[in-house]
CSV table of C-alpha atoms and ligand atoms in Angstrom, one decimal:
chain,number,residue,atom,x,y,z
A,1,MET,CA,2.2,-11.4,49.2
A,2,SER,CA,3.9,-13.8,51.6
A,3,TYR,CA,7.6,-13.6,52.0
A,4,VAL,CA,8.0,-17.1,50.5
A,5,ASP,CA,6.0,-16.2,47.3
A,6,GLU,CA,7.9,-12.9,47.0
A,7,VAL,CA,11.2,-14.6,47.0
A,8,MET,CA,10.0,-17.3,44.7
A,9,GLU,CA,8.9,-14.7,42.1
A,10,ARG,CA,12.3,-13.0,42.4
A,11,VAL,CA,14.2,-16.2,42.0
A,12,ILE,CA,12.3,-16.9,38.7
A,13,ALA,CA,12.8,-13.3,37.5
A,14,LYS,CA,16.5,-13.2,38.2
A,15,ASN,CA,17.3,-16.6,36.8
A,16,PRO,CA,15.1,-17.0,33.8
A,17,SER,CA,15.3,-20.3,31.9
A,18,GLU,CA,16.9,-22.2,34.9
A,19,LYS,CA,13.8,-24.4,35.3
A,20,GLU,CA,15.4,-27.2,37.3
A,21,PHE,CA,16.7,-24.6,39.7
A,22,HIS,CA,13.2,-23.0,40.1
A,23,GLN,CA,11.8,-26.5,40.7
A,24,ALA,CA,14.3,-27.3,43.5
A,25,VAL,CA,13.9,-23.9,45.1
A,26,LYS,CA,10.1,-24.1,45.0
A,27,GLU,CA,10.0,-27.4,46.7
A,28,VAL,CA,12.3,-26.3,49.5
A,29,LEU,CA,10.5,-23.0,50.0
A,30,ASP,CA,7.1,-24.6,49.9
A,31,SER,CA,8.2,-26.9,52.8
A,32,LEU,CA,9.6,-23.9,54.7
A,33,ARG,CA,6.4,-21.9,54.7
A,34,ILE,CA,5.3,-23.4,58.0
A,35,VAL,CA,8.7,-22.4,59.6
A,36,ILE,CA,8.9,-18.9,58.0
A,37,GLU,CA,5.3,-18.0,58.9
A,38,LYS,CA,6.1,-18.3,62.6
A,39,ASN,CA,8.7,-15.5,62.3
A,40,GLU,CA,8.1,-13.9,58.9
A,41,GLU,CA,9.2,-10.3,59.7
A,42,LYS,CA,12.6,-11.5,61.1
A,43,PHE,CA,13.3,-13.8,58.1
A,44,ARG,CA,12.3,-11.0,55.7
A,45,LYS,CA,14.4,-8.3,57.5
A,46,ASN,CA,17.4,-10.5,57.4
A,47,ALA,CA,16.8,-11.5,53.8
A,48,VAL,CA,17.4,-15.1,54.8
A,49,LEU,CA,15.7,-16.7,51.8
A,50,GLU,CA,17.3,-14.2,49.3
A,51,ARG,CA,20.7,-15.1,50.7
A,52,ILE,CA,20.2,-18.9,50.7
A,53,THR,CA,18.9,-18.9,47.1
A,54,GLU,CA,21.8,-16.8,45.7
A,55,PRO,CA,25.1,-18.7,45.3
A,56,GLU,CA,28.1,-17.2,47.1
A,57,ARG,CA,30.0,-17.6,43.8
A,58,VAL,CA,29.4,-19.0,40.2
A,59,VAL,CA,32.4,-19.8,38.0
A,60,SER,CA,31.9,-20.6,34.3
A,61,PHE,CA,34.9,-21.3,32.1
A,62,ARG,CA,36.1,-22.5,28.7
A,63,VAL,CA,37.5,-26.0,28.4
A,64,PRO,CA,39.5,-26.5,25.2
A,65,TRP,CA,40.9,-29.9,24.4
A,66,VAL,CA,42.1,-32.0,21.4
A,67,ASP,CA,40.3,-35.1,20.3
A,68,ASP,CA,41.8,-38.2,18.7
A,69,ASN,CA,41.5,-36.8,15.2
A,70,GLY,CA,43.5,-33.7,16.1
A,71,GLN,CA,40.3,-31.6,16.2
A,72,VAL,CA,40.1,-28.9,18.9
A,73,GLN,CA,36.9,-29.2,20.9
A,74,VAL,CA,35.5,-26.6,23.3
A,75,ASN,CA,33.2,-27.4,26.3
A,76,ARG,CA,31.9,-25.2,29.1
A,77,GLY,CA,32.8,-25.9,32.7
A,78,PHE,CA,31.1,-24.7,35.9
A,79,ARG,CA,31.6,-24.6,39.6
A,80,VAL,CA,28.8,-23.2,41.7
A,81,GLN,CA,29.9,-22.5,45.3
A,82,PHE,CA,26.5,-22.2,46.9
A,83,SER,CA,26.9,-22.0,50.6
A,84,SER,CA,29.9,-22.2,53.0
A,85,ALA,CA,27.8,-21.7,56.1
A,86,ILE,CA,28.6,-25.0,57.7
A,87,GLY,CA,31.9,-26.0,56.0
A,88,PRO,CA,33.9,-25.9,52.8
A,89,TYR,CA,31.9,-26.2,49.6
A,90,LYS,CA,31.3,-29.9,48.9
A,91,GLY,CA,29.6,-31.6,46.0
A,92,GLY,CA,30.2,-33.6,42.8
A,93,LEU,CA,31.1,-32.8,39.3
A,94,ARG,CA,28.7,-33.9,36.5
A,95,PHE,CA,29.9,-34.5,32.9
A,96,HIS,CA,26.9,-34.9,30.7
A,97,PRO,CA,25.7,-33.1,27.5
A,98,SER,CA,22.6,-31.8,29.3
A,99,VAL,CA,24.7,-29.8,31.8
A,100,ASN,CA,24.0,-26.1,32.0
A,101,GLN,CA,24.1,-23.4,34.7
A,102,GLY,CA,20.5,-24.1,35.8
A,103,ILE,CA,21.2,-27.8,36.3
A,104,ILE,CA,24.4,-27.2,38.3
A,105,LYS,CA,22.6,-24.6,40.4
A,106,PHE,CA,19.7,-27.0,41.2
A,107,LEU,CA,22.2,-29.6,42.3
A,108,GLY,CA,24.3,-27.1,44.3
A,109,PHE,CA,21.2,-25.8,46.1
A,110,GLU,CA,20.0,-29.3,47.0
A,111,GLN,CA,23.5,-30.1,48.2
A,112,ILE,CA,23.3,-27.4,50.9
A,113,PHE,CA,20.5,-29.1,52.7
A,114,LYS,CA,21.7,-32.7,52.0
A,115,ASN,CA,25.1,-31.9,53.4
A,116,SER,CA,23.5,-30.2,56.5
A,117,LEU,CA,21.5,-33.4,57.1
A,118,THR,CA,24.7,-35.5,57.2
A,119,GLY,CA,25.7,-33.8,60.5
A,120,LEU,CA,29.2,-33.3,59.1
A,121,PRO,CA,31.0,-30.0,58.5
A,122,ILE,CA,30.4,-29.5,54.7
A,123,GLY,CA,28.9,-26.7,52.8
A,124,GLY,CA,27.1,-26.9,49.4
A,125,GLY,CA,28.6,-26.8,45.9
A,126,LYS,CA,28.4,-28.5,42.5
A,127,GLY,CA,30.1,-28.4,39.2
A,128,GLY,CA,30.5,-30.0,35.9
A,129,SER,CA,30.6,-29.7,32.1
A,130,ASP,CA,28.5,-30.4,29.0
A,131,PHE,CA,31.3,-32.8,28.0
A,132,ASP,CA,30.0,-36.2,27.0
A,133,PRO,CA,32.4,-39.0,28.1
A,134,LYS,CA,30.4,-41.6,26.2
A,135,GLY,CA,32.3,-43.1,23.3
A,136,LYS,CA,35.5,-41.1,24.1
A,137,SER,CA,38.9,-42.8,24.4
A,138,ASP,CA,40.7,-42.8,27.7
A,139,ARG,CA,43.2,-40.3,26.2
A,140,GLU,CA,40.4,-38.0,25.2
A,141,VAL,CA,38.9,-38.2,28.7
A,142,MET,CA,42.3,-37.4,30.2
A,143,ALA,CA,42.8,-34.5,27.9
A,144,PHE,CA,39.5,-33.1,28.8
A,145,CYS,CA,40.0,-33.6,32.6
A,146,GLN,CA,43.4,-32.0,32.5
A,147,SER,CA,42.1,-28.9,30.7
A,148,PHE,CA,39.1,-28.7,33.0
A,149,MET,CA,41.3,-28.8,36.1
A,150,THR,CA,43.8,-26.3,34.6
A,151,GLU,CA,41.0,-23.7,35.3
A,152,LEU,CA,39.2,-25.3,38.2
A,153,TYR,CA,42.3,-25.6,40.5
A,154,LYS,CA,42.2,-21.8,41.1
A,155,TYR,CA,38.9,-22.1,43.0
A,156,ILE,CA,39.3,-25.3,45.0
A,157,GLY,CA,41.4,-26.7,47.9
A,158,LYS,CA,41.1,-29.2,50.8
A,159,ASP,CA,39.7,-26.5,53.1
A,160,THR,CA,37.8,-24.3,50.6
A,161,ASP,CA,36.0,-26.5,48.0
A,162,VAL,CA,36.2,-30.3,47.6
A,163,PRO,CA,34.6,-31.7,44.4
A,164,ALA,CA,33.8,-35.4,43.8
A,165,GLY,CA,32.0,-37.6,41.2
A,166,ASP,CA,28.4,-37.5,39.9
A,167,ILE,CA,27.0,-38.6,36.5
A,168,GLY,CA,29.8,-39.3,34.1
A,169,VAL,CA,32.5,-38.7,36.7
A,170,GLY,CA,33.8,-41.9,38.4
A,171,GLY,CA,37.1,-43.3,39.5
A,172,ARG,CA,38.8,-42.8,36.1
A,173,GLU,CA,37.9,-39.1,35.8
A,174,ILE,CA,38.7,-38.3,39.5
A,175,GLY,CA,42.2,-39.9,38.9
A,176,PHE,CA,42.9,-37.7,35.9
A,177,LEU,CA,41.6,-34.6,37.7
A,178,TYR,CA,43.7,-35.3,40.8
A,179,GLY,CA,46.9,-35.9,38.8
A,180,GLN,CA,46.5,-32.5,37.1
A,181,TYR,CA,45.7,-30.7,40.4
A,182,LYS,CA,48.8,-32.1,42.0
A,183,ARG,CA,50.9,-31.3,39.0
A,184,ILE,CA,49.8,-27.7,38.9
A,185,THR,CA,49.8,-26.9,42.6
A,186,GLY,CA,52.4,-29.4,44.0
A,187,LEU,CA,50.0,-30.3,46.7
A,188,TYR,CA,49.2,-33.8,47.7
A,189,GLU,CA,46.0,-33.0,49.6
A,190,GLY,CA,42.4,-34.2,49.9
A,191,VAL,CA,41.1,-31.8,47.3
A,192,LEU,CA,38.8,-34.4,45.7
A,193,THR,CA,36.9,-37.3,47.1
A,194,GLY,CA,36.2,-40.6,45.4
A,195,LYS,CA,39.9,-41.1,44.8
A,196,GLY,CA,41.4,-44.5,44.1
A,197,LEU,CA,42.5,-46.5,47.1
A,198,THR,CA,46.2,-46.3,46.2
A,199,TYR,CA,46.3,-42.4,46.3
A,200,GLY,CA,44.1,-41.4,49.3
A,201,GLY,CA,40.6,-42.7,48.5
A,202,SER,CA,38.4,-44.2,51.2
A,203,LEU,CA,37.1,-47.7,51.4
A,204,THR,CA,33.3,-47.8,51.0
A,205,ARG,CA,33.1,-44.5,49.0
A,206,THR,CA,32.3,-46.4,45.8
A,207,GLU,CA,29.4,-48.3,47.5
A,208,ALA,CA,28.3,-45.4,49.8
A,209,THR,CA,25.5,-43.7,47.9
A,210,GLY,CA,23.7,-46.9,47.0
A,211,TYR,CA,24.3,-48.6,50.4
A,212,GLY,CA,23.2,-45.4,52.2
A,213,LEU,CA,20.1,-45.3,50.1
A,214,VAL,CA,19.1,-48.8,51.1
A,215,TYR,CA,20.1,-48.3,54.8
A,216,ILE,CA,17.7,-45.3,55.0
A,217,THR,CA,15.0,-47.1,53.0
A,218,GLU,CA,15.2,-49.9,55.6
A,219,GLU,CA,14.8,-47.4,58.4
A,220,MET,CA,11.8,-45.8,56.8
A,221,LEU,CA,10.2,-49.3,56.3
A,222,LYS,CA,11.0,-50.3,59.8
A,223,ALA,CA,9.4,-47.2,61.3
A,224,ASN,CA,6.3,-48.1,59.4
A,225,GLY,CA,6.2,-51.8,60.4
A,226,LYS,CA,7.7,-53.2,57.3
A,227,GLU,CA,11.1,-54.5,56.0
A,228,LEU,CA,13.0,-55.0,52.7
A,229,ALA,CA,13.5,-58.7,53.0
A,230,GLY,CA,11.3,-60.6,50.6
A,231,LYS,CA,10.3,-57.4,48.7
A,232,THR,CA,10.5,-56.8,44.9
A,233,VAL,CA,12.5,-53.8,44.1
A,234,VAL,CA,12.7,-51.8,40.8
A,235,ILE,CA,15.8,-49.7,40.3
A,236,SER,CA,16.4,-47.3,37.4
A,237,GLY,CA,19.9,-46.4,36.2
A,238,SER,CA,22.9,-48.8,36.0
A,239,GLY,CA,25.6,-46.5,37.2
A,240,ASN,CA,27.4,-46.1,40.5
A,241,VAL,CA,24.4,-45.4,42.6
A,242,ALA,CA,22.1,-48.0,41.0
A,243,ILE,CA,24.6,-50.9,41.1
A,244,TYR,CA,25.4,-50.5,44.8
A,245,ALA,CA,21.8,-49.9,45.8
A,246,ALA,CA,21.0,-53.2,44.1
A,247,GLN,CA,23.9,-54.9,45.9
A,248,LYS,CA,22.8,-53.8,49.3
A,249,ALA,CA,19.1,-54.5,48.7
A,250,MET,CA,19.9,-58.0,47.7
A,251,GLN,CA,22.1,-58.5,50.8
A,252,LEU,CA,19.1,-57.5,52.9
A,253,GLY,CA,17.0,-60.1,51.2
A,254,ALA,CA,15.1,-58.1,48.5
A,255,LYS,CA,14.8,-59.2,44.9
A,256,VAL,CA,15.9,-56.5,42.4
A,257,VAL,CA,14.3,-57.1,39.0
A,258,SER,CA,15.3,-54.2,36.8
A,259,MET,CA,18.1,-51.8,35.8
A,260,SER,CA,18.1,-49.2,33.0
A,261,ASP,CA,20.2,-46.7,31.1
A,262,SER,CA,19.3,-43.8,28.8
A,263,ASN,CA,18.5,-46.2,26.0
A,264,GLY,CA,16.1,-48.6,27.7
A,265,TYR,CA,15.5,-51.0,30.6
A,266,VAL,CA,15.9,-54.7,31.4
A,267,TYR,CA,13.3,-56.7,33.4
A,268,ASP,CA,14.7,-59.9,34.9
A,269,PRO,CA,11.9,-61.6,37.0
A,270,GLU,CA,14.6,-64.1,38.3
A,271,GLY,CA,16.4,-61.3,39.9
A,272,ILE,CA,19.3,-59.2,38.5
A,273,ASP,CA,22.7,-60.8,38.1
A,274,LEU,CA,24.8,-58.0,39.5
A,275,ASP,CA,28.2,-59.5,38.4
A,276,LEU,CA,26.9,-59.4,34.8
A,277,VAL,CA,25.8,-55.7,35.2
A,278,LYS,CA,29.1,-54.8,36.6
A,279,GLU,CA,31.0,-56.5,33.8
A,280,ILE,CA,28.9,-54.7,31.2
A,281,LYS,CA,28.9,-51.3,32.9
A,282,GLU,CA,32.0,-51.0,35.0
A,283,VAL,CA,34.4,-53.0,32.8
A,284,ARG,CA,33.2,-52.8,29.2
A,285,ARG,CA,31.4,-49.4,29.6
A,286,GLY,CA,28.6,-51.0,27.5
A,287,ARG,CA,24.8,-50.7,27.3
A,288,ILE,CA,22.2,-52.3,29.5
A,289,LYS,CA,20.8,-54.0,26.4
A,290,GLU,CA,23.7,-56.4,26.5
A,291,TYR,CA,22.4,-57.8,29.8
A,292,ALA,CA,19.3,-59.3,28.0
A,293,GLU,CA,21.6,-60.6,25.2
A,294,ALA,CA,23.6,-62.6,27.8
A,295,LYS,CA,20.8,-63.7,30.2
A,296,ALA,CA,17.8,-65.7,28.8
A,297,SER,CA,15.4,-64.8,31.7
A,298,ALA,CA,15.7,-61.1,31.0
A,299,GLN,CA,13.8,-58.9,28.6
A,300,TYR,CA,15.0,-55.6,27.2
A,301,THR,CA,12.7,-52.8,26.3
A,302,GLU,CA,13.9,-49.7,24.4
A,303,GLY,CA,12.9,-46.3,25.8
A,304,LYS,CA,11.3,-45.3,29.0
A,305,GLY,CA,9.0,-47.5,31.0
A,306,VAL,CA,11.0,-49.0,33.8
A,307,TRP,CA,8.2,-47.8,36.3
A,308,THR,CA,5.6,-50.1,34.6
A,309,ILE,CA,7.3,-53.1,36.2
A,310,PRO,CA,5.3,-54.2,39.2
A,311,CYS,CA,7.2,-53.8,42.5
A,312,ASP,CA,6.9,-53.1,46.2
A,313,VAL,CA,9.7,-50.6,46.4
A,314,ALA,CA,11.0,-48.2,43.7
A,315,LEU,CA,14.5,-46.7,43.8
A,316,PRO,CA,15.0,-44.1,41.0
A,317,CYS,CA,18.8,-43.9,40.6
A,318,ALA,CA,19.4,-42.3,37.2
A,319,THR,CA,18.7,-38.6,36.8
A,320,GLN,CA,16.4,-35.6,37.4
A,321,ASN,CA,12.7,-35.8,36.5
A,322,GLU,CA,12.9,-39.4,35.3
A,323,LEU,CA,9.7,-40.3,37.2
A,324,ASP,CA,6.5,-38.3,36.4
A,325,LEU,CA,2.9,-38.2,37.6
A,326,GLU,CA,1.9,-41.0,35.2
A,327,ASP,CA,4.7,-43.2,36.5
A,328,ALA,CA,3.8,-42.5,40.1
A,329,LYS,CA,0.2,-43.6,39.4
A,330,THR,CA,1.4,-46.7,37.6
A,331,LEU,CA,3.6,-47.6,40.5
A,332,LYS,CA,0.8,-47.2,43.0
A,333,ALA,CA,-1.7,-49.2,40.8
A,334,ASN,CA,0.8,-52.0,40.7
A,335,GLY,CA,1.2,-52.2,44.5
A,336,CYS,CA,4.3,-50.2,45.1
A,337,PHE,CA,4.2,-48.7,48.6
A,338,ALA,CA,7.6,-47.1,49.0
A,339,VAL,CA,9.9,-44.8,46.9
A,340,ALA,CA,13.4,-43.6,47.9
A,341,GLU,CA,15.4,-41.4,45.6
A,342,GLY,CA,19.0,-42.4,44.9
A,343,ALA,CA,19.2,-39.8,42.2
A,344,ASN,CA,18.9,-36.0,42.7
A,345,MET,CA,15.3,-34.8,42.2
A,346,PRO,CA,14.3,-37.9,40.0
A,347,SER,CA,10.6,-37.4,40.8
A,348,THR,CA,8.8,-34.5,39.3
A,349,ARG,CA,6.9,-32.2,41.7
A,350,GLU,CA,3.6,-33.7,40.6
A,351,ALA,CA,4.9,-37.2,41.2
A,352,THR,CA,6.2,-36.2,44.7
A,353,ASP,CA,2.8,-34.7,45.6
A,354,PHE,CA,1.1,-37.8,44.4
A,355,PHE,CA,3.2,-40.1,46.6
A,356,LEU,CA,2.5,-37.9,49.7
A,357,GLU,CA,-1.2,-37.5,49.0
A,358,ASN,CA,-1.6,-41.3,48.5
A,359,ASP,CA,0.1,-42.4,51.7
A,360,MET,CA,3.1,-43.9,50.0
A,361,LEU,CA,6.3,-43.9,51.9
A,362,PHE,CA,8.6,-41.4,50.1
A,363,MET,CA,12.2,-40.4,51.0
A,364,PRO,CA,13.5,-37.5,49.0
A,365,GLY,CA,17.0,-37.5,47.4
A,366,LYS,CA,18.6,-34.9,49.7
A,367,ALA,CA,18.1,-37.4,52.6
A,368,ALA,CA,18.1,-40.7,50.8
A,369,ASN,CA,21.3,-40.2,48.7
A,370,ALA,CA,23.3,-38.3,51.4
A,371,GLY,CA,25.4,-41.4,52.2
A,372,GLY,CA,27.7,-40.6,49.2
A,373,VAL,CA,28.7,-37.1,50.3
A,374,ALA,CA,28.7,-38.2,54.0
A,375,THR,CA,31.3,-40.8,53.1
A,376,SER,CA,33.2,-38.2,51.1
A,377,ALA,CA,33.4,-36.2,54.3
A,378,LEU,CA,34.8,-39.3,56.0
A,379,GLU,CA,37.4,-39.5,53.2
A,380,MET,CA,38.3,-35.8,53.9
A,381,SER,CA,38.8,-36.7,57.6
A,382,GLN,CA,41.0,-39.6,56.8
A,383,ASN,CA,43.1,-37.5,54.4
A,384,SER,CA,43.6,-34.8,57.0
A,385,GLN,CA,44.7,-37.4,59.5
A,386,ARG,CA,46.8,-39.2,56.9
A,387,MET,CA,45.0,-42.4,58.0
A,388,SER,CA,42.8,-45.0,56.4
A,389,TRP,CA,40.0,-46.8,58.1
A,390,THR,CA,38.8,-50.3,57.2
A,391,PHE,CA,35.8,-51.1,55.1
A,392,GLU,CA,33.9,-52.1,58.2
A,393,GLU,CA,34.7,-48.9,60.1
A,394,VAL,CA,33.5,-46.7,57.2
A,395,ASP,CA,30.5,-48.8,56.5
A,396,SER,CA,29.4,-48.8,60.1
A,397,LYS,CA,29.8,-45.0,60.3
A,398,LEU,CA,27.8,-44.6,57.1
A,399,HIS,CA,25.1,-46.9,58.4
A,400,GLN,CA,24.8,-44.8,61.6
A,401,ILE,CA,24.8,-41.6,59.7
A,402,MET,CA,21.8,-42.8,57.6
A,403,ILE,CA,20.0,-43.9,60.8
A,404,ASP,CA,20.6,-40.5,62.2
A,405,ILE,CA,19.4,-38.7,59.1
A,406,PHE,CA,16.1,-40.7,59.2
A,407,LYS,CA,15.6,-39.7,62.8
A,408,LYS,CA,16.2,-36.0,62.0
A,409,VAL,CA,13.9,-36.1,59.1
A,410,ASP,CA,11.2,-38.0,61.0
A,411,GLU,CA,11.5,-35.7,64.1
A,412,ALA,CA,11.3,-32.5,62.0
A,413,SER,CA,8.2,-33.7,60.3
A,414,LYS,CA,6.6,-34.6,63.6
A,415,LYS,CA,7.6,-31.2,65.2
A,416,TYR,CA,5.4,-29.5,62.6
A,417,ASP,CA,2.6,-32.0,62.7
A,418,LEU,CA,3.5,-33.3,59.3
A,419,GLU,CA,4.1,-36.8,60.3
A,420,LYS,CA,5.4,-39.1,57.5
A,421,ASN,CA,6.0,-36.1,55.2
A,422,TYR,CA,9.7,-36.7,54.8
A,423,VAL,CA,10.0,-34.1,52.1
A,424,ALA,CA,9.0,-31.4,54.6
A,425,GLY,CA,11.1,-33.1,57.3
A,426,ALA,CA,14.3,-33.2,55.2
A,427,ASN,CA,13.9,-29.6,53.9
A,428,ILE,CA,13.2,-28.2,57.4
A,429,ALA,CA,15.8,-30.1,59.3
A,430,GLY,CA,18.5,-29.3,56.6
A,431,PHE,CA,17.5,-25.6,56.6
A,432,GLU,CA,17.4,-25.1,60.4
A,433,LYS,CA,21.1,-25.9,60.9
A,434,VAL,CA,22.2,-23.8,57.9
A,435,VAL,CA,20.2,-20.8,59.0
A,436,ASP,CA,21.5,-21.1,62.6
A,437,ALA,CA,25.1,-21.1,61.3
A,438,MET,CA,24.3,-18.1,58.9
A,439,ASN,CA,22.8,-16.1,61.7
A,440,ALA,CA,25.8,-16.7,64.0
A,441,GLN,CA,28.2,-15.5,61.3
A,442,GLY,CA,26.6,-12.1,60.7
A,443,ILE,CA,25.4,-10.9,57.3
A,444,VAL,CA,27.1,-13.3,55.0
B,501,LIG,P1,26.6,-42.7,36.7
B,501,LIG,O1,27.1,-41.8,35.6
B,501,LIG,O2,27.5,-43.7,37.3
B,501,LIG,O3,25.3,-43.4,36.2
B,501,LIG,C1,24.2,-42.7,35.7
B,501,LIG,C2,23.1,-43.7,35.3
B,501,LIG,O4,21.9,-42.9,35.0
B,501,LIG,C3,23.5,-44.4,34.0
B,501,LIG,O5,22.9,-45.6,34.0
B,501,LIG,C4,22.9,-43.5,33.0
B,501,LIG,O6,22.7,-44.1,31.7
B,501,LIG,C5,21.6,-43.0,33.6
B,501,LIG,N1,21.3,-41.7,33.1
B,501,LIG,C6,22.0,-40.6,33.2
B,501,LIG,N2,21.4,-39.6,32.5
B,501,LIG,C7,20.2,-40.1,32.1
B,501,LIG,C8,19.1,-39.6,31.3
B,501,LIG,N3,19.1,-38.3,31.0
B,501,LIG,N4,18.1,-40.4,31.1
B,501,LIG,C9,18.1,-41.7,31.4
B,501,LIG,N5,19.1,-42.3,32.1
B,501,LIG,C10,20.1,-41.5,32.4
B,501,LIG,O7,26.1,-41.6,37.8
B,501,LIG,P2,25.7,-41.9,39.3
B,501,LIG,O8,25.2,-43.3,39.5
B,501,LIG,O9,26.8,-41.4,40.1
B,501,LIG,O10,24.5,-40.9,39.5
B,501,LIG,C11,23.1,-41.2,39.4
B,501,LIG,C12,22.3,-40.2,40.1
B,501,LIG,O11,22.6,-40.2,41.5
B,501,LIG,C13,22.4,-38.7,39.7
B,501,LIG,O12,21.2,-38.1,39.8
B,501,LIG,C14,23.4,-38.2,40.7
B,501,LIG,O13,23.3,-36.8,40.8
B,501,LIG,C15,22.9,-38.9,41.9
B,501,LIG,N6,23.9,-39.0,43.1
B,501,LIG,C16,25.1,-39.6,42.9
B,501,LIG,C17,26.0,-39.7,44.0
B,501,LIG,C18,27.3,-40.3,43.8
B,501,LIG,O14,28.0,-40.5,44.9
B,501,LIG,N7,27.7,-40.8,42.7
B,501,LIG,C19,25.6,-39.2,45.3
B,501,LIG,C20,24.3,-38.7,45.4
B,501,LIG,C21,23.5,-38.6,44.3
B,501,LIG,P3,23.6,-43.8,30.5
B,501,LIG,O15,24.9,-44.6,30.8
B,501,LIG,O16,22.9,-44.2,29.3
B,501,LIG,O17,23.9,-42.3,30.5
B,502,LIG,O1,25.0,-35.5,44.7
B,502,LIG,C1,25.9,-35.9,45.5
B,502,LIG,O2,25.7,-35.8,46.7
B,502,LIG,C2,27.2,-36.4,44.9
B,502,LIG,N1,27.3,-36.5,43.7
B,502,LIG,C3,28.3,-36.7,45.8
B,502,LIG,C4,29.0,-35.5,46.3
B,502,LIG,C5,30.3,-35.7,47.0
B,502,LIG,O3,30.9,-34.7,47.3
B,502,LIG,O4,30.6,-36.9,47.4
């Protein structure tokens, strides 16, 4: 049996029921076959794949808090410190009822390669909880965040592990978490990113993931003789990534016609009114349905189906496995020629394979959404220097980082005669740097 297949079998046997983790590992290992085969015995002897698929540390903990009725609630918290080969663990915290160890491990595993692609000194980690912020009062969210940090602070620090936001964790949550860290440790340090601008946050971090997604999409289109201007774009989600992807796509002359949330989607053939979306989602914390109630040109549909809207470019920005083979076929049949992932692993493996086999341009999440964590690393730099850069400075660094990521991904795909296979390109380019750093540091 090949070394890759052997490791894949072992990962499944050792981590039963962690299906998202299996999916993420399988995609990376499949891409790496071509690299491993060239030097299989050396990789096997050094157990490189066993090491890279085993987190350095997994922490799981109880999070008790009191709700507004005086009832004690108990959630489960996680932090997976996956790889510190190239820098302190770095990655977001997700608060969503679907969170379990397998989901945090898939996200932490992806984060290793994503962070490597940024070219910045950050390792891979991820954390979160099955806490659901939806419908909770600010006080309940604060009580939860304070309890979560009362355990998490033991494992993090500005030079060891630096969490940030993800689904369900935005500016409000980061503020409560930061306040509690400071209160317990007495340290005013860059231990979290995505902070507010008055207490150490970086300009452009809020916009970074969405902007970065569109910058790299534009690079991919340009390299293939196309551009975003004049194109119709379908976006899923209506959170942080989706909103700022829509904003940048519009700035570059595209027309964004949809947004969604976990209840349904809106289709607005006139083009999405982003101020309205922001008012509903960022201010009122409402549902996307309210968009269609406020704007006559828009139509709301309950449930899934956002990928049935005809478009040129699709940007999935909600969650894992939100776009399956049927959706991929529908997109293609409706004329879509490019897909770039704002979310982490939003396309199922079957959908990804379909895009590649049908000559659609496809940029996987670990390259396409790396602008968020890259800008987090810029926030860490500013905190260490006790400086803050202007919006334009950070935005132009972010733009350059996305151009460089596209180049790395494109070059790695060409090096192995897999031109335009950006999935292989991203996995290989991300892996090579991490393995080089691991080898240099001995058996770690
Ligand atoms: P937000 O919490 O701001 O928004 C998430 C959006 O996705 C909401 O519209 C939400 O709808 C929708 N969504 C979440 N879960 C589901 C689900 N199970 N089914 C359907 N829709 C769902 O999160 P972000 O925008 O920060 O994150 C979106 C994606 O981008 C995630 O995959 C995240 O890992 C990834 N990402 C985020 C980065 C960042 O900097 N924030 C960086 C890189 C990647 P609802 O309100 O109904 O839950
Ligand atoms: O998935 C991701 O890259 C994020 N949620 C952002 C992580 C970060 O540390 O900014």
